[in-house]
Amino acid sequence: MSVPNPPEPIPGARLLFSLDPAVSHLNHGSFGAVPIGVQRAQQRLRDEMEANPLRFFTQGLVDRIAHTRRHLAGFLGADPDGSALVGNTTTGVAVVLQSMDLKAGDEVLSTDHGYGAVSLAIQRECRRTGAVSRVLPIPLAATDEQIVQSIRAGLRPGRTRLLVVDQLTSATAKLFPTAAIVGVAREHGVPVLVDAAHAPGMLSTPVAGIGADFWVGNLHKWAYAPRGTALLAVAPQWRERIEPLVVSWEQESGFPARLEWQATLDYTPWLAAPAGLFTMRSLGVDRVRAHNAALAAYGQRVVGDALGVAPAELPDPGGPGVALRLIPLPAGTGTTIDAARALQARIGERLAAEVAVMSWNGRGWLRLTGQVYNAADEYERLGARLPALLAQR
Ligand SMILES: Cc1ncc(COP(=O)(O)O)c(C=O)c1O
């Protein structure tokens, strides 16, 4: 079976990272990788903090955070004053859930493509408030129209108090038609929280034009920011109703400062995050996106081919620019979370390849990513060795 050519490599890009060269890093999606220049920028900020902690925290830090947030929000197409920096997507989701004032009988609707920790957060908030969590099944191959149709049919106006959808799903690497979903929810008066953990850096201005009540995405995955950097964009009608998880000194300053100032924390990841955007821009933002998406697609075909999966059975993300791709594992492999984790660890140890193994809907999937530090031969090596590893049960 013929596999299309891989994209042209971006020369020298691997040298920008401190990744172990003995390992193929094919799972950028879970925790990202911070370029050396960004690590250095953060270290310089830490040096400044340690040289005079009192001055660092008390002289202008709130303004520096606001300035950084405006820059990052601009890159994402978000309203710079209608967004707040938070530590990660999980935190942003928790902030939104606990600000919804859910009551007994209310319902939070999500889909079976949602991220596990977000589902757990919804379940806990529902337990705490007496609300109900309902999960809509959406087939992996559903078209945009079918997804919107399922969501339209699943909303229960007057009862559904929040709809949580992913912009780009984690377990299934699928783009959801977020703007259309928000449109349908709005017709029914249901607020929407978009989990956009993977969108910053991967999708162009991912907040713009969606119109979600809440949108939260990580800059520490695909935008090369230090870990602990995410942006929560909030629609105007919610800004004064949204409460931080921790009340601290900026509480009376209103949104967004009261969300951003969370007492004594290391704020250097946020301040260094623009260096991540600088890295992307130096390489060429569009070039990075096109390269990563094409390389992930190449990897999917190579490894899929090695596992005997026909191209038609390889899930398509449903839109351009996606650098996460799935390959179905043989039946019975990686079908539970524990089995998937064990297989992922085994592939890491035995094949020196870091990948994501996902169990979704009773089936195991390999999820591969493409990044500027990856090369075609890494997927080829994985494809050459994986079938034998999977055969040893
Ligand atoms: C769809 C999705 N939501 C949320 C998260 C959680 O991100 P974080 O651990 O940075 O909060 C992830 C992480 O991979 C994700 O893929």
Short mmCIF file of C-alpha atoms and ligand atoms in Angstrom, two decimals:
data_model
loop_
_atom_site.label_atom_id
_atom_site.label_comp_id
_atom_site.label_asym_id
_atom_site.label_seq_id
_atom_site.Cartn_x
_atom_site.Cartn_y
_atom_site.Cartn_z
CA MET A 1 0.00 0.00 0.00
CA SER A 2 1.53 3.33 -0.94
CA VAL A 3 2.01 5.92 1.74
CA PRO A 4 2.22 9.62 0.76
CA ASN A 5 5.52 11.45 1.17
CA PRO A 6 6.29 13.02 4.54
CA PRO A 7 6.57 16.83 4.72
CA GLU A 8 9.92 18.58 4.29
CA PRO A 9 11.63 18.72 7.70
CA ILE A 10 12.19 22.11 9.33
CA PRO A 11 16.00 22.14 9.52
CA GLY A 12 17.49 22.65 12.96
CA ALA A 13 14.13 22.63 14.75
CA ARG A 14 15.01 19.60 16.86
CA LEU A 15 17.96 21.51 18.31
CA LEU A 16 15.55 23.99 19.85
CA PHE A 17 14.39 21.31 22.32
CA SER A 18 16.12 19.46 25.12
CA LEU A 19 14.36 16.18 24.31
CA ASP A 20 16.30 12.95 24.82
CA PRO A 21 17.60 12.10 21.31
CA ALA A 22 17.51 8.37 22.11
CA VAL A 23 13.72 8.47 22.29
CA SER A 24 11.05 9.15 19.64
CA HIS A 25 8.72 11.69 21.21
CA LEU A 26 5.47 11.00 19.41
CA ASN A 27 3.11 12.25 22.10
CA HIS A 28 3.39 16.02 22.17
CA GLY A 29 -0.30 16.15 22.98
CA SER A 30 -0.22 15.08 26.61
CA PHE A 31 2.31 17.45 28.17
CA GLY A 32 3.94 19.38 25.30
CA ALA A 33 7.68 20.09 25.18
CA VAL A 34 9.16 23.44 26.13
CA PRO A 35 11.79 24.84 23.73
CA ILE A 36 15.18 25.61 25.31
CA GLY A 37 14.80 29.35 24.60
CA VAL A 38 11.52 29.37 26.50
CA GLN A 39 13.05 27.42 29.40
CA ARG A 40 15.84 30.03 29.50
CA ALA A 41 13.38 32.93 29.42
CA GLN A 42 11.53 31.40 32.35
CA GLN A 43 14.79 30.83 34.24
CA ARG A 44 15.69 34.51 33.77
CA LEU A 45 12.33 35.45 35.27
CA ARG A 46 12.95 33.07 38.17
CA ASP A 47 16.38 34.64 38.69
CA GLU A 48 14.72 38.05 38.85
CA MET A 49 12.18 36.71 41.34
CA GLU A 50 14.86 35.17 43.55
CA ALA A 51 17.05 38.28 43.43
CA ASN A 52 14.33 40.25 45.18
CA PRO A 53 11.15 38.31 45.88
CA LEU A 54 9.41 41.20 47.60
CA ARG A 55 9.95 43.55 44.71
CA PHE A 56 9.02 40.90 42.15
CA PHE A 57 5.66 40.17 43.77
CA THR A 58 4.71 43.66 44.89
CA GLN A 59 6.01 45.99 42.17
CA GLY A 60 4.02 45.61 38.98
CA LEU A 61 3.46 41.85 38.80
CA VAL A 62 -0.32 42.23 38.37
CA ASP A 63 0.30 44.56 35.42
CA ARG A 64 2.91 42.26 33.92
CA ILE A 65 0.42 39.41 34.08
CA ALA A 66 -2.25 41.57 32.41
CA HIS A 67 0.18 42.63 29.70
CA THR A 68 1.12 38.99 29.03
CA ARG A 69 -2.51 37.90 28.98
CA ARG A 70 -3.37 40.58 26.42
CA HIS A 71 -0.57 39.37 24.17
CA LEU A 72 -1.58 35.71 24.44
CA ALA A 73 -5.28 36.52 24.02
CA GLY A 74 -4.49 38.45 20.82
CA PHE A 75 -2.72 35.41 19.39
CA LEU A 76 -5.75 33.24 20.13
CA GLY A 77 -8.35 35.68 18.83
CA ALA A 78 -9.79 36.20 22.32
CA ASP A 79 -10.91 39.47 23.91
CA PRO A 80 -7.79 40.56 25.86
CA ASP A 81 -9.86 42.01 28.70
CA GLY A 82 -12.44 39.25 28.58
CA SER A 83 -9.93 36.50 29.30
CA ALA A 84 -7.98 35.35 32.32
CA LEU A 85 -4.81 33.36 32.65
CA VAL A 86 -5.22 30.14 34.62
CA GLY A 87 -2.82 27.32 35.39
CA ASN A 88 -4.28 24.73 33.05
CA THR A 89 -7.46 23.68 31.30
CA THR A 90 -8.52 21.51 34.24
CA THR A 91 -8.46 24.57 36.50
CA GLY A 92 -10.41 26.65 33.97
CA VAL A 93 -13.07 23.95 33.79
CA ALA A 94 -13.28 23.81 37.60
CA VAL A 95 -13.66 27.61 37.77
CA VAL A 96 -16.55 27.53 35.30
CA LEU A 97 -18.31 24.55 36.89
CA GLN A 98 -18.29 26.02 40.37
CA SER A 99 -19.47 29.42 39.06
CA MET A 100 -22.57 27.95 37.40
CA ASP A 101 -24.57 27.80 40.59
CA LEU A 102 -26.01 24.40 39.68
CA LYS A 103 -29.04 23.19 41.60
CA ALA A 104 -30.76 19.86 42.16
CA GLY A 105 -32.45 18.78 38.94
CA ASP A 106 -30.14 20.80 36.69
CA GLU A 107 -28.16 18.92 34.09
CA VAL A 108 -24.67 19.22 32.65
CA LEU A 109 -24.48 17.75 29.17
CA SER A 110 -21.21 16.53 27.66
CA THR A 111 -20.16 14.00 25.03
CA ASP A 112 -18.40 10.66 25.21
CA HIS A 113 -15.38 12.28 23.49
CA GLY A 114 -14.71 14.42 26.59
CA TYR A 115 -11.45 14.35 28.51
CA GLY A 116 -11.46 11.97 31.51
CA ALA A 117 -10.47 14.50 34.16
CA VAL A 118 -13.09 16.95 32.88
CA SER A 119 -15.73 14.23 33.16
CA LEU A 120 -14.64 13.58 36.74
CA ALA A 121 -14.90 17.31 37.51
CA ILE A 122 -18.43 17.43 36.06
CA GLN A 123 -19.41 14.37 38.09
CA ARG A 124 -18.08 15.86 41.32
CA GLU A 125 -19.81 19.21 40.76
CA CYS A 126 -23.03 17.36 40.05
CA ARG A 127 -22.68 15.29 43.23
CA ARG A 128 -21.98 18.44 45.24
CA THR A 129 -25.00 20.33 43.89
CA GLY A 130 -27.53 17.60 43.19
CA ALA A 131 -27.32 18.23 39.45
CA VAL A 132 -27.11 15.40 36.94
CA SER A 133 -24.34 14.65 34.44
CA ARG A 134 -25.54 13.29 31.10
CA VAL A 135 -23.14 12.08 28.44
CA LEU A 136 -24.18 12.03 24.79
CA PRO A 137 -22.69 9.29 22.63
CA ILE A 138 -21.33 10.58 19.32
CA PRO A 139 -19.99 8.04 16.79
CA LEU A 140 -16.34 8.47 15.89
CA ALA A 141 -17.18 8.87 12.22
CA ALA A 142 -20.02 11.35 12.77
CA THR A 143 -20.04 14.25 10.33
CA ASP A 144 -20.28 17.83 11.54
CA GLU A 145 -23.97 17.87 10.69
CA GLN A 146 -24.59 14.65 12.58
CA ILE A 147 -22.75 16.00 15.63
CA VAL A 148 -24.78 19.21 15.63
CA GLN A 149 -27.94 17.20 15.12
CA SER A 150 -27.16 14.88 18.07
CA ILE A 151 -26.45 17.83 20.30
CA ARG A 152 -29.61 19.62 19.20
CA ALA A 153 -31.60 16.50 20.04
CA GLY A 154 -29.76 16.03 23.34
CA LEU A 155 -30.35 19.49 24.82
CA ARG A 156 -33.15 19.75 27.34
CA PRO A 157 -34.03 23.42 27.49
CA GLY A 158 -34.86 24.56 31.00
CA ARG A 159 -32.91 21.63 32.43
CA THR A 160 -29.56 21.62 30.66
CA ARG A 161 -27.64 24.36 32.46
CA LEU A 162 -24.30 23.79 30.76
CA LEU A 163 -23.05 22.03 27.66
CA VAL A 164 -19.38 21.00 27.70
CA VAL A 165 -17.80 20.17 24.34
CA ASP A 166 -14.24 19.78 23.11
CA GLN A 167 -12.90 21.85 20.24
CA LEU A 168 -10.43 19.07 19.41
CA THR A 169 -10.90 15.88 21.36
CA SER A 170 -8.10 14.14 23.19
CA ALA A 171 -9.04 10.45 23.07
CA THR A 172 -10.45 10.57 19.55
CA ALA A 173 -8.42 13.36 17.87
CA LYS A 174 -11.57 14.78 16.31
CA LEU A 175 -12.42 18.38 15.50
CA PHE A 176 -15.87 19.32 16.67
CA PRO A 177 -17.89 21.99 14.81
CA THR A 178 -17.75 24.21 17.86
CA ALA A 179 -19.22 27.39 16.37
CA ALA A 180 -22.26 25.53 15.03
CA ILE A 181 -22.71 23.72 18.36
CA VAL A 182 -22.62 27.01 20.24
CA GLY A 183 -25.18 28.41 17.78
CA VAL A 184 -27.59 25.55 18.47
CA ALA A 185 -27.09 25.77 22.23
CA ARG A 186 -27.72 29.50 22.14
CA GLU A 187 -31.02 28.96 20.30
CA HIS A 188 -32.00 26.81 23.28
CA GLY A 189 -30.63 29.20 25.90
CA VAL A 190 -27.90 26.77 27.05
CA PRO A 191 -24.45 28.13 27.93
CA VAL A 192 -21.44 26.33 26.44
CA LEU A 193 -18.02 25.60 27.88
CA VAL A 194 -15.51 24.71 25.16
CA ASP A 195 -12.62 22.51 26.29
CA ALA A 196 -9.96 23.69 23.85
CA ALA A 197 -6.95 22.17 25.62
CA HIS A 198 -5.21 21.37 22.32
CA ALA A 199 -6.29 24.39 20.27
CA PRO A 200 -3.71 27.12 21.09
CA GLY A 201 -0.85 26.87 18.64
CA MET A 202 -2.55 24.13 16.62
CA LEU A 203 -5.60 25.99 15.30
CA SER A 204 -5.50 29.54 13.98
CA THR A 205 -7.21 32.09 16.34
CA PRO A 206 -9.30 29.31 17.90
CA VAL A 207 -11.44 31.55 20.12
CA ALA A 208 -12.54 33.94 17.37
CA GLY A 209 -15.95 33.43 15.85
CA ILE A 210 -17.08 30.66 18.19
CA GLY A 211 -19.10 32.79 20.56
CA ALA A 212 -18.84 30.33 23.46
CA ASP A 213 -19.80 31.44 26.94
CA PHE A 214 -16.54 29.93 28.18
CA TRP A 215 -13.52 28.69 26.28
CA VAL A 216 -10.36 27.35 27.88
CA GLY A 217 -7.17 26.20 26.20
CA ASN A 218 -3.60 25.33 27.13
CA LEU A 219 -0.66 27.25 25.79
CA HIS A 220 1.65 24.63 27.30
CA LYS A 221 0.81 22.01 24.69
CA TRP A 222 1.05 23.33 21.12
CA ALA A 223 2.07 26.96 21.74
CA TYR A 224 5.41 26.06 23.38
CA ALA A 225 4.66 27.84 26.67
CA PRO A 226 6.04 26.63 29.99
CA ARG A 227 3.67 24.23 31.75
CA GLY A 228 1.04 25.94 33.82
CA THR A 229 -0.19 28.37 31.16
CA ALA A 230 -3.78 28.38 29.96
CA LEU A 231 -6.27 31.03 28.91
CA LEU A 232 -9.92 31.12 29.95
CA ALA A 233 -12.05 33.37 27.70
CA VAL A 234 -15.38 34.40 29.19
CA ALA A 235 -18.35 36.01 27.41
CA PRO A 236 -19.33 39.47 28.74
CA GLN A 237 -22.51 38.31 30.48
CA TRP A 238 -20.54 35.93 32.72
CA ARG A 239 -17.52 38.02 33.65
CA GLU A 240 -18.84 39.39 36.89
CA ARG A 241 -20.44 36.07 37.86
CA ILE A 242 -17.36 33.94 37.53
CA GLU A 243 -15.50 33.25 40.77
CA PRO A 244 -11.92 32.10 41.30
CA LEU A 245 -11.24 28.82 43.09
CA VAL A 246 -9.12 30.68 45.63
CA VAL A 247 -10.04 34.10 46.99
CA SER A 248 -7.00 36.32 47.24
CA TRP A 249 -5.98 39.97 47.27
CA GLU A 250 -7.38 40.93 43.86
CA GLN A 251 -10.87 39.66 44.70
CA GLU A 252 -12.31 43.17 44.77
CA SER A 253 -10.67 44.08 41.44
CA GLY A 254 -13.21 42.02 39.51
CA PHE A 255 -12.63 39.97 36.38
CA PRO A 256 -10.01 39.00 35.26
CA ALA A 257 -7.53 40.04 37.99
CA ARG A 258 -9.36 38.15 40.69
CA LEU A 259 -9.03 34.94 38.72
CA GLU A 260 -5.40 35.54 37.85
CA TRP A 261 -4.07 36.51 41.27
CA GLN A 262 -4.10 33.24 43.18
CA ALA A 263 -1.85 34.20 46.10
CA THR A 264 1.82 33.24 46.25
CA LEU A 265 2.48 31.12 43.19
CA ASP A 266 5.16 30.83 40.57
CA TYR A 267 3.81 33.14 37.86
CA THR A 268 6.90 32.81 35.67
CA PRO A 269 5.32 30.30 33.24
CA TRP A 270 2.80 32.96 32.21
CA LEU A 271 5.40 35.70 31.88
CA ALA A 272 7.62 33.43 29.76
CA ALA A 273 4.76 32.19 27.55
CA PRO A 274 5.26 34.95 24.92
CA ALA A 275 8.70 33.43 24.28
CA GLY A 276 6.81 30.31 23.12
CA LEU A 277 4.89 32.38 20.59
CA PHE A 278 8.16 34.00 19.58
CA THR A 279 9.57 30.52 18.85
CA MET A 280 6.55 29.61 16.75
CA ARG A 281 6.72 32.89 14.86
CA SER A 282 10.45 32.48 14.23
CA LEU A 283 9.81 29.10 12.64
CA GLY A 284 6.73 30.43 10.83
CA VAL A 285 3.38 29.75 12.48
CA ASP A 286 1.70 28.46 9.32
CA ARG A 287 4.73 26.41 8.39
CA VAL A 288 4.81 24.77 11.82
CA ARG A 289 1.11 23.94 11.64
CA ALA A 290 1.27 22.56 8.12
CA HIS A 291 4.38 20.52 8.94
CA ASN A 292 2.98 19.04 12.13
CA ALA A 293 -0.37 18.11 10.62
CA ALA A 294 1.25 16.53 7.54
CA LEU A 295 3.77 14.59 9.64
CA ALA A 296 1.07 13.25 11.97
CA ALA A 297 -0.93 12.16 8.92
CA TYR A 298 2.17 10.48 7.52
CA GLY A 299 2.82 8.71 10.82
CA GLN A 300 -0.77 7.52 10.96
CA ARG A 301 -0.48 5.98 7.49
CA VAL A 302 2.92 4.37 8.13
CA VAL A 303 2.00 2.82 11.46
CA GLY A 304 -1.52 2.00 10.27
CA ASP A 305 0.00 0.21 7.28
CA ALA A 306 2.36 -1.73 9.55
CA LEU A 307 -0.59 -2.88 11.65
CA GLY A 308 -2.54 -3.89 8.57
CA VAL A 309 -5.15 -1.14 8.94
CA ALA A 310 -6.67 -0.02 5.64
CA PRO A 311 -6.47 3.76 5.02
CA ALA A 312 -10.27 3.95 5.04
CA GLU A 313 -10.27 2.65 8.63
CA LEU A 314 -7.92 5.37 9.85
CA PRO A 315 -9.98 8.08 11.54
CA ASP A 316 -9.86 11.48 9.90
CA PRO A 317 -9.74 14.42 12.30
CA GLY A 318 -12.40 16.18 10.27
CA GLY A 319 -10.50 19.32 9.38
CA PRO A 320 -7.09 20.71 8.46
CA GLY A 321 -4.21 21.54 10.77
CA VAL A 322 -4.67 18.71 13.27
CA ALA A 323 -1.40 17.18 14.41
CA LEU A 324 -2.96 14.37 16.47
CA ARG A 325 -3.91 11.15 14.67
CA LEU A 326 -5.43 7.85 15.77
CA ILE A 327 -4.70 4.31 14.68
CA PRO A 328 -6.98 1.47 15.81
CA LEU A 329 -5.15 -1.24 17.74
CA PRO A 330 -5.91 -4.91 17.11
CA ALA A 331 -9.17 -6.05 18.72
CA GLY A 332 -8.75 -6.79 22.43
CA THR A 333 -5.62 -4.62 22.83
CA GLY A 334 -5.64 -1.59 25.14
CA THR A 335 -9.38 -1.75 25.67
CA THR A 336 -9.38 -0.51 29.28
CA ILE A 337 -7.63 2.50 30.80
CA ASP A 338 -5.28 0.21 32.76
CA ALA A 339 -4.44 -1.91 29.72
CA ALA A 340 -3.87 1.21 27.63
CA ARG A 341 -1.54 2.72 30.23
CA ALA A 342 0.40 -0.54 30.57
CA LEU A 343 0.83 -0.81 26.79
CA GLN A 344 1.92 2.83 26.52
CA ALA A 345 4.59 2.20 29.16
CA ARG A 346 5.70 -0.99 27.39
CA ILE A 347 6.06 0.82 24.05
CA GLY A 348 8.07 3.53 25.80
CA GLU A 349 10.41 1.03 27.47
CA ARG A 350 10.83 -1.54 24.72
CA LEU A 351 10.66 0.62 21.59
CA ALA A 352 12.04 3.90 22.96
CA ALA A 353 8.98 5.63 21.59
CA GLU A 354 6.65 7.78 23.67
CA VAL A 355 3.13 7.49 22.32
CA ALA A 356 -0.37 7.81 23.73
CA VAL A 357 -2.48 4.69 23.99
CA MET A 358 -6.14 5.48 24.49
CA SER A 359 -9.05 3.27 25.34
CA TRP A 360 -12.26 4.69 23.95
CA ASN A 361 -15.61 2.99 23.66
CA GLY A 362 -14.20 -0.44 24.42
CA ARG A 363 -11.47 -0.21 21.81
CA GLY A 364 -7.75 0.55 22.07
CA TRP A 365 -6.19 3.31 19.96
CA LEU A 366 -2.70 4.55 19.37
CA ARG A 367 -2.50 8.34 19.20
CA LEU A 368 0.48 9.86 17.45
CA THR A 369 1.46 13.49 17.11
CA GLY A 370 3.69 15.43 14.73
CA GLN A 371 5.97 18.23 15.89
CA VAL A 372 8.82 20.23 14.45
CA TYR A 373 11.31 18.03 16.34
CA ASN A 374 10.00 14.82 14.76
CA ALA A 375 11.21 13.10 11.61
CA ALA A 376 9.60 10.59 9.27
CA ASP A 377 11.96 7.77 10.30
CA GLU A 378 10.66 7.84 13.88
CA TYR A 379 7.22 6.68 12.70
CA GLU A 380 8.83 4.20 10.30
CA ARG A 381 10.84 2.63 13.15
CA LEU A 382 7.76 2.43 15.33
CA GLY A 383 5.82 0.81 12.50
CA ALA A 384 8.61 -1.71 11.91
CA ARG A 385 8.74 -2.81 15.56
CA LEU A 386 5.24 -2.38 16.94
CA PRO A 387 3.55 -5.45 15.38
CA ALA A 388 6.04 -7.81 17.08
CA LEU A 389 5.56 -6.09 20.43
CA LEU A 390 1.78 -6.31 20.13
CA ALA A 391 2.05 -9.98 19.20
CA GLN A 392 3.81 -10.74 22.54
CA ARG A 393 0.89 -10.63 24.92
C1 LIG B 1 -9.23 17.70 25.80
C2 LIG B 1 -8.42 17.95 27.04
N1 LIG B 1 -8.97 18.62 28.05
C3 LIG B 1 -8.27 18.90 29.18
C4 LIG B 1 -6.98 18.49 29.32
C5 LIG B 1 -6.26 18.80 30.60
O1 LIG B 1 -5.20 19.64 30.42
P1 LIG B 1 -4.37 20.08 31.70
O2 LIG B 1 -3.82 18.82 32.31
O3 LIG B 1 -3.31 20.98 31.20
O4 LIG B 1 -5.33 20.75 32.61
C6 LIG B 1 -6.35 17.78 28.30
C7 LIG B 1 -4.96 17.31 28.43
O5 LIG B 1 -4.45 16.58 27.64
C8 LIG B 1 -7.09 17.51 27.13
O6 LIG B 1 -6.56 16.82 26.11
#
